[in-house]
Amino acid sequence: MKLISVVSLLLLLMAPSAMAGLVSLDINKLTTYDWAADEAVVGGNLSFLIDEAVADTDIAPNQGRYYDAIKGGTFKNFQTGETYLFDLDTQNCIDILTFDSLYSDVNLKGYLKNEHGKSVFFEIGMRFVSKADDYLHSLKNNPKVLGSSVLFNLFEEWDHFQGYDPENVSVKPINEVSEPAPLFLLLIGVGTLALRKKRDLSLQ
């Protein structure tokens, strides 16, 4: 009976309606400079899970700031072969600054944990053509990033990456991610929804 209940809960949480608010940000084929080869090379791929239901702190009329809106993610470093996982035990932040409804600068800050368990601070900057609203809702519409505007810095390890091709950046609702979707996004999404459901029940 317990197994049936657990399976039923998972199916409920995985329904498209329950996935509302969870957004997948994928940045592929980031480039970096190989000093030994003296040329730019493909450096890695990034994937993040964002909860757009997180409230804006309203720091300015044209700027949104969202604390702990990043719920999970990975970075695959092609140069070292390492896979970094998003550090859920640290605070993260997303800033969105709009300019006259023409474009928006999006900045993500947080920590990635390497395979040795060390947390490394990262920062990602992007510029989108479409305007973002006060609740991250526009991220669901897969806004187009301007070419060469993606900058990814992995501090302490002095790794710097850049994205040149807008086609390599996608932002979509998690229930619209093309198959096969990354398993970690599904698992993190289910966990996030379960915590959200538990919190809502405790407030009743």
mmCIF file of C-alpha atoms in Angstrom:
data_model
loop_
_atom_site.group_PDB
_atom_site.id
_atom_site.type_symbol
_atom_site.label_atom_id
_atom_site.label_comp_id
_atom_site.label_asym_id
_atom_site.label_seq_id
_atom_site.Cartn_x
_atom_site.Cartn_y
_atom_site.Cartn_z
ATOM 1 C CA MET A 1 0.000 0.000 0.000
ATOM 2 C CA LYS A 2 2.856 2.376 0.858
ATOM 3 C CA LEU A 3 4.485 1.668 -2.506
ATOM 4 C CA ILE A 4 1.230 2.435 -4.314
ATOM 5 C CA SER A 5 0.909 5.699 -2.371
ATOM 6 C CA VAL A 6 4.468 6.728 -3.231
ATOM 7 C CA VAL A 7 3.995 5.899 -6.920
ATOM 8 C CA SER A 8 0.702 7.804 -6.975
ATOM 9 C CA LEU A 9 2.386 10.831 -5.399
ATOM 10 C CA LEU A 10 5.210 10.741 -7.934
ATOM 11 C CA LEU A 11 2.748 10.518 -10.822
ATOM 12 C CA LEU A 12 0.807 13.441 -9.381
ATOM 13 C CA LEU A 13 3.917 15.558 -8.966
ATOM 14 C CA MET A 14 5.170 14.683 -12.453
ATOM 15 C CA ALA A 15 1.941 15.773 -14.137
ATOM 16 C CA PRO A 16 2.346 18.793 -16.462
ATOM 17 C CA SER A 17 0.116 20.951 -14.256
ATOM 18 C CA ALA A 18 2.267 20.197 -11.218
ATOM 19 C CA MET A 19 5.447 21.083 -13.120
ATOM 20 C CA ALA A 20 4.245 24.649 -13.663
ATOM 21 C CA GLY A 21 6.898 27.111 -12.595
ATOM 22 C CA LEU A 22 9.951 24.894 -13.104
ATOM 23 C CA VAL A 23 12.191 26.082 -15.924
ATOM 24 C CA SER A 24 15.204 24.400 -17.497
ATOM 25 C CA LEU A 25 18.105 26.638 -18.596
ATOM 26 C CA ASP A 26 20.585 24.863 -20.876
ATOM 27 C CA ILE A 27 23.764 26.439 -22.257
ATOM 28 C CA ASN A 28 25.711 24.169 -24.584
ATOM 29 C CA LYS A 29 29.070 24.345 -26.372
ATOM 30 C CA LEU A 30 30.602 27.066 -24.228
ATOM 31 C CA THR A 31 34.028 27.984 -25.535
ATOM 32 C CA THR A 32 37.232 28.544 -23.580
ATOM 33 C CA TYR A 33 40.814 29.323 -24.540
ATOM 34 C CA ASP A 34 43.325 26.503 -24.623
ATOM 35 C CA TRP A 35 46.624 28.236 -23.857
ATOM 36 C CA ALA A 36 48.674 25.163 -24.726
ATOM 37 C CA ALA A 37 47.110 24.879 -28.178
ATOM 38 C CA ASP A 38 46.775 28.674 -28.493
ATOM 39 C CA GLU A 39 43.205 28.458 -29.753
ATOM 40 C CA ALA A 40 39.579 28.624 -28.655
ATOM 41 C CA VAL A 41 37.998 25.222 -27.979
ATOM 42 C CA VAL A 42 34.638 23.863 -26.818
ATOM 43 C CA GLY A 43 34.826 23.999 -23.042
ATOM 44 C CA GLY A 44 31.620 22.562 -21.617
ATOM 45 C CA ASN A 45 27.849 22.469 -21.119
ATOM 46 C CA LEU A 46 25.680 23.993 -18.381
ATOM 47 C CA SER A 47 22.207 22.991 -17.182
ATOM 48 C CA PHE A 48 20.163 24.656 -14.442
ATOM 49 C CA LEU A 49 16.717 24.210 -12.941
ATOM 50 C CA ILE A 50 14.972 27.466 -11.995
ATOM 51 C CA ASP A 51 11.815 27.898 -9.919
ATOM 52 C CA GLU A 52 10.058 30.910 -11.402
ATOM 53 C CA ALA A 53 7.551 30.951 -8.518
ATOM 54 C CA VAL A 54 10.200 32.555 -6.279
ATOM 55 C CA ALA A 55 9.103 36.084 -5.359
ATOM 56 C CA ASP A 56 10.912 39.215 -6.480
ATOM 57 C CA THR A 57 12.568 41.237 -3.692
ATOM 58 C CA ASP A 58 11.664 44.458 -5.555
ATOM 59 C CA ILE A 59 15.010 46.212 -5.209
ATOM 60 C CA ALA A 60 14.254 48.559 -8.146
ATOM 61 C CA PRO A 61 11.401 49.246 -10.624
ATOM 62 C CA ASN A 62 13.358 47.856 -13.579
ATOM 63 C CA GLN A 63 15.293 45.181 -11.706
ATOM 64 C CA GLY A 64 14.194 41.869 -10.246
ATOM 65 C CA ARG A 65 16.231 39.946 -7.691
ATOM 66 C CA TYR A 66 15.345 36.363 -6.787
ATOM 67 C CA TYR A 67 17.126 34.564 -3.975
ATOM 68 C CA ASP A 68 17.442 30.767 -4.100
ATOM 69 C CA ALA A 69 15.511 30.487 -7.361
ATOM 70 C CA ILE A 70 18.127 28.063 -8.744
ATOM 71 C CA LYS A 71 17.123 24.596 -7.552
ATOM 72 C CA GLY A 72 19.760 22.426 -9.186
ATOM 73 C CA GLY A 73 22.192 22.088 -12.033
ATOM 74 C CA THR A 74 25.372 20.650 -13.492
ATOM 75 C CA PHE A 75 28.423 21.851 -15.391
ATOM 76 C CA LYS A 76 30.415 19.466 -17.558
ATOM 77 C CA ASN A 77 33.981 20.701 -18.114
ATOM 78 C CA PHE A 78 35.187 19.138 -21.356
ATOM 79 C CA GLN A 79 38.781 20.229 -20.754
ATOM 80 C CA THR A 80 39.234 18.485 -17.415
ATOM 81 C CA GLY A 81 36.528 15.821 -17.714
ATOM 82 C CA GLU A 82 35.055 16.955 -14.384
ATOM 83 C CA THR A 83 31.359 17.235 -13.657
ATOM 84 C CA TYR A 84 30.297 19.930 -11.192
ATOM 85 C CA LEU A 85 27.005 19.719 -9.326
ATOM 86 C CA PHE A 86 25.031 22.698 -8.065
ATOM 87 C CA ASP A 87 25.624 23.205 -4.322
ATOM 88 C CA LEU A 88 22.176 23.273 -2.707
ATOM 89 C CA ASP A 89 23.656 24.124 0.706
ATOM 90 C CA THR A 90 24.651 27.637 -0.395
ATOM 91 C CA GLN A 91 22.633 30.705 -1.314
ATOM 92 C CA ASN A 92 22.135 31.668 -4.944
ATOM 93 C CA CYS A 93 20.730 34.709 -6.667
ATOM 94 C CA ILE A 94 19.274 35.711 -10.039
ATOM 95 C CA ASP A 95 19.224 39.380 -11.113
ATOM 96 C CA ILE A 96 17.178 40.569 -14.090
ATOM 97 C CA LEU A 97 17.646 44.169 -15.264
ATOM 98 C CA THR A 98 15.409 45.457 -18.077
ATOM 99 C CA PHE A 99 16.202 48.285 -20.477
ATOM 100 C CA ASP A 100 13.234 50.131 -22.025
ATOM 101 C CA SER A 101 11.445 46.887 -22.876
ATOM 102 C CA LEU A 102 14.092 46.132 -25.520
ATOM 103 C CA TYR A 103 16.280 43.576 -23.782
ATOM 104 C CA SER A 104 17.137 42.206 -20.356
ATOM 105 C CA ASP A 105 20.423 41.429 -18.670
ATOM 106 C CA VAL A 106 20.212 38.199 -16.661
ATOM 107 C CA ASN A 107 22.855 37.384 -14.057
ATOM 108 C CA LEU A 108 23.078 34.132 -12.063
ATOM 109 C CA LYS A 109 25.345 33.692 -9.046
ATOM 110 C CA GLY A 110 25.870 30.630 -6.896
ATOM 111 C CA TYR A 111 28.183 27.746 -6.102
ATOM 112 C CA LEU A 112 29.096 24.569 -7.941
ATOM 113 C CA LYS A 113 30.664 21.634 -6.113
ATOM 114 C CA ASN A 114 33.496 19.793 -7.841
ATOM 115 C CA GLU A 115 34.157 16.056 -7.648
ATOM 116 C CA HIS A 116 36.332 16.586 -4.563
ATOM 117 C CA GLY A 117 33.470 18.219 -2.661
ATOM 118 C CA LYS A 118 34.854 21.758 -2.882
ATOM 119 C CA SER A 119 32.367 24.564 -3.533
ATOM 120 C CA VAL A 120 33.434 27.042 -6.198
ATOM 121 C CA PHE A 121 31.677 30.363 -6.796
ATOM 122 C CA PHE A 122 30.306 30.944 -10.297
ATOM 123 C CA GLU A 123 28.696 33.807 -12.160
ATOM 124 C CA ILE A 124 26.821 33.743 -15.473
ATOM 125 C CA GLY A 125 25.848 36.843 -17.438
ATOM 126 C CA MET A 126 23.492 36.835 -20.437
ATOM 127 C CA ARG A 127 21.503 39.346 -22.463
ATOM 128 C CA PHE A 128 18.069 38.380 -23.785
ATOM 129 C CA VAL A 129 16.196 40.180 -26.554
ATOM 130 C CA SER A 130 12.783 39.926 -24.875
ATOM 131 C CA LYS A 131 11.885 41.758 -21.691
ATOM 132 C CA ALA A 132 11.630 39.764 -18.470
ATOM 133 C CA ASP A 133 8.784 40.507 -16.066
ATOM 134 C CA ASP A 134 8.765 40.652 -12.284
ATOM 135 C CA TYR A 135 8.247 36.931 -11.733
ATOM 136 C CA LEU A 136 10.634 35.221 -14.148
ATOM 137 C CA HIS A 137 7.600 34.213 -16.219
ATOM 138 C CA SER A 138 9.169 35.274 -19.500
ATOM 139 C CA LEU A 139 11.790 32.544 -19.112
ATOM 140 C CA LYS A 140 9.075 30.037 -20.014
ATOM 141 C CA ASN A 141 8.836 31.557 -23.483
ATOM 142 C CA ASN A 142 12.370 30.534 -24.475
ATOM 143 C CA PRO A 143 13.695 34.089 -24.990
ATOM 144 C CA LYS A 144 16.518 34.484 -27.492
ATOM 145 C CA VAL A 145 19.935 35.343 -26.128
ATOM 146 C CA LEU A 146 22.051 37.865 -28.022
ATOM 147 C CA GLY A 147 25.108 36.359 -29.686
ATOM 148 C CA SER A 148 28.401 36.477 -27.760
ATOM 149 C CA SER A 149 26.602 37.723 -24.627
ATOM 150 C CA VAL A 150 26.964 34.579 -22.490
ATOM 151 C CA LEU A 151 29.859 34.815 -20.033
ATOM 152 C CA PHE A 152 30.497 32.050 -17.478
ATOM 153 C CA ASN A 153 33.175 32.486 -14.824
ATOM 154 C CA LEU A 154 34.178 29.682 -12.484
ATOM 155 C CA PHE A 155 36.152 31.552 -9.850
ATOM 156 C CA GLU A 156 39.041 30.169 -7.782
ATOM 157 C CA GLU A 157 39.757 27.750 -10.620
ATOM 158 C CA TRP A 158 40.251 30.636 -13.078
ATOM 159 C CA ASP A 159 38.100 29.093 -15.766
ATOM 160 C CA HIS A 160 36.322 31.509 -18.082
ATOM 161 C CA PHE A 161 33.857 30.469 -20.771
ATOM 162 C CA GLN A 162 31.845 32.283 -23.413
ATOM 163 C CA GLY A 163 28.828 31.452 -25.534
ATOM 164 C CA TYR A 164 28.745 32.739 -29.097
ATOM 165 C CA ASP A 165 25.800 30.984 -30.723
ATOM 166 C CA PRO A 166 22.251 31.908 -29.563
ATOM 167 C CA GLU A 167 21.031 28.510 -30.777
ATOM 168 C CA ASN A 168 23.030 26.850 -27.982
ATOM 169 C CA VAL A 169 20.989 28.558 -25.237
ATOM 170 C CA SER A 170 17.463 27.397 -24.404
ATOM 171 C CA VAL A 171 15.077 28.266 -21.576
ATOM 172 C CA LYS A 172 11.950 26.118 -21.402
ATOM 173 C CA PRO A 173 9.398 24.777 -18.906
ATOM 174 C CA ILE A 174 10.648 21.460 -17.562
ATOM 175 C CA ASN A 175 7.631 19.587 -18.954
ATOM 176 C CA GLU A 176 8.631 20.784 -22.449
ATOM 177 C CA VAL A 177 12.279 19.714 -22.283
ATOM 178 C CA SER A 178 13.016 17.457 -25.265
ATOM 179 C CA GLU A 179 13.516 13.755 -24.561
ATOM 180 C CA PRO A 180 15.560 12.217 -23.202
ATOM 181 C CA ALA A 181 15.450 14.881 -20.496
ATOM 182 C CA PRO A 182 18.291 14.885 -17.954
ATOM 183 C CA LEU A 183 17.293 12.593 -15.091
ATOM 184 C CA PHE A 184 18.698 14.933 -12.464
ATOM 185 C CA LEU A 185 16.307 17.693 -13.566
ATOM 186 C CA LEU A 186 13.336 15.375 -13.107
ATOM 187 C CA LEU A 187 14.491 14.191 -9.688
ATOM 188 C CA ILE A 188 15.269 17.692 -8.459
ATOM 189 C CA GLY A 189 11.961 18.911 -9.838
ATOM 190 C CA VAL A 190 10.024 16.220 -7.980
ATOM 191 C CA GLY A 191 11.896 17.022 -4.776
ATOM 192 C CA THR A 192 11.229 20.739 -5.136
ATOM 193 C CA LEU A 193 7.543 20.174 -5.773
ATOM 194 C CA ALA A 194 7.270 17.816 -2.803
ATOM 195 C CA LEU A 195 8.821 20.408 -0.499
ATOM 196 C CA ARG A 196 6.537 23.080 -1.904
ATOM 197 C CA LYS A 197 3.481 20.843 -1.390
ATOM 198 C CA LYS A 198 4.573 20.040 2.192
ATOM 199 C CA ARG A 199 5.045 23.730 2.954
ATOM 200 C CA ASP A 200 1.608 24.595 1.547
ATOM 201 C CA LEU A 201 -0.024 21.878 3.668
ATOM 202 C CA SER A 202 1.698 23.163 6.814
ATOM 203 C CA LEU A 203 0.235 26.614 6.204
ATOM 204 C CA GLN A 204 -3.328 25.309 6.023
#
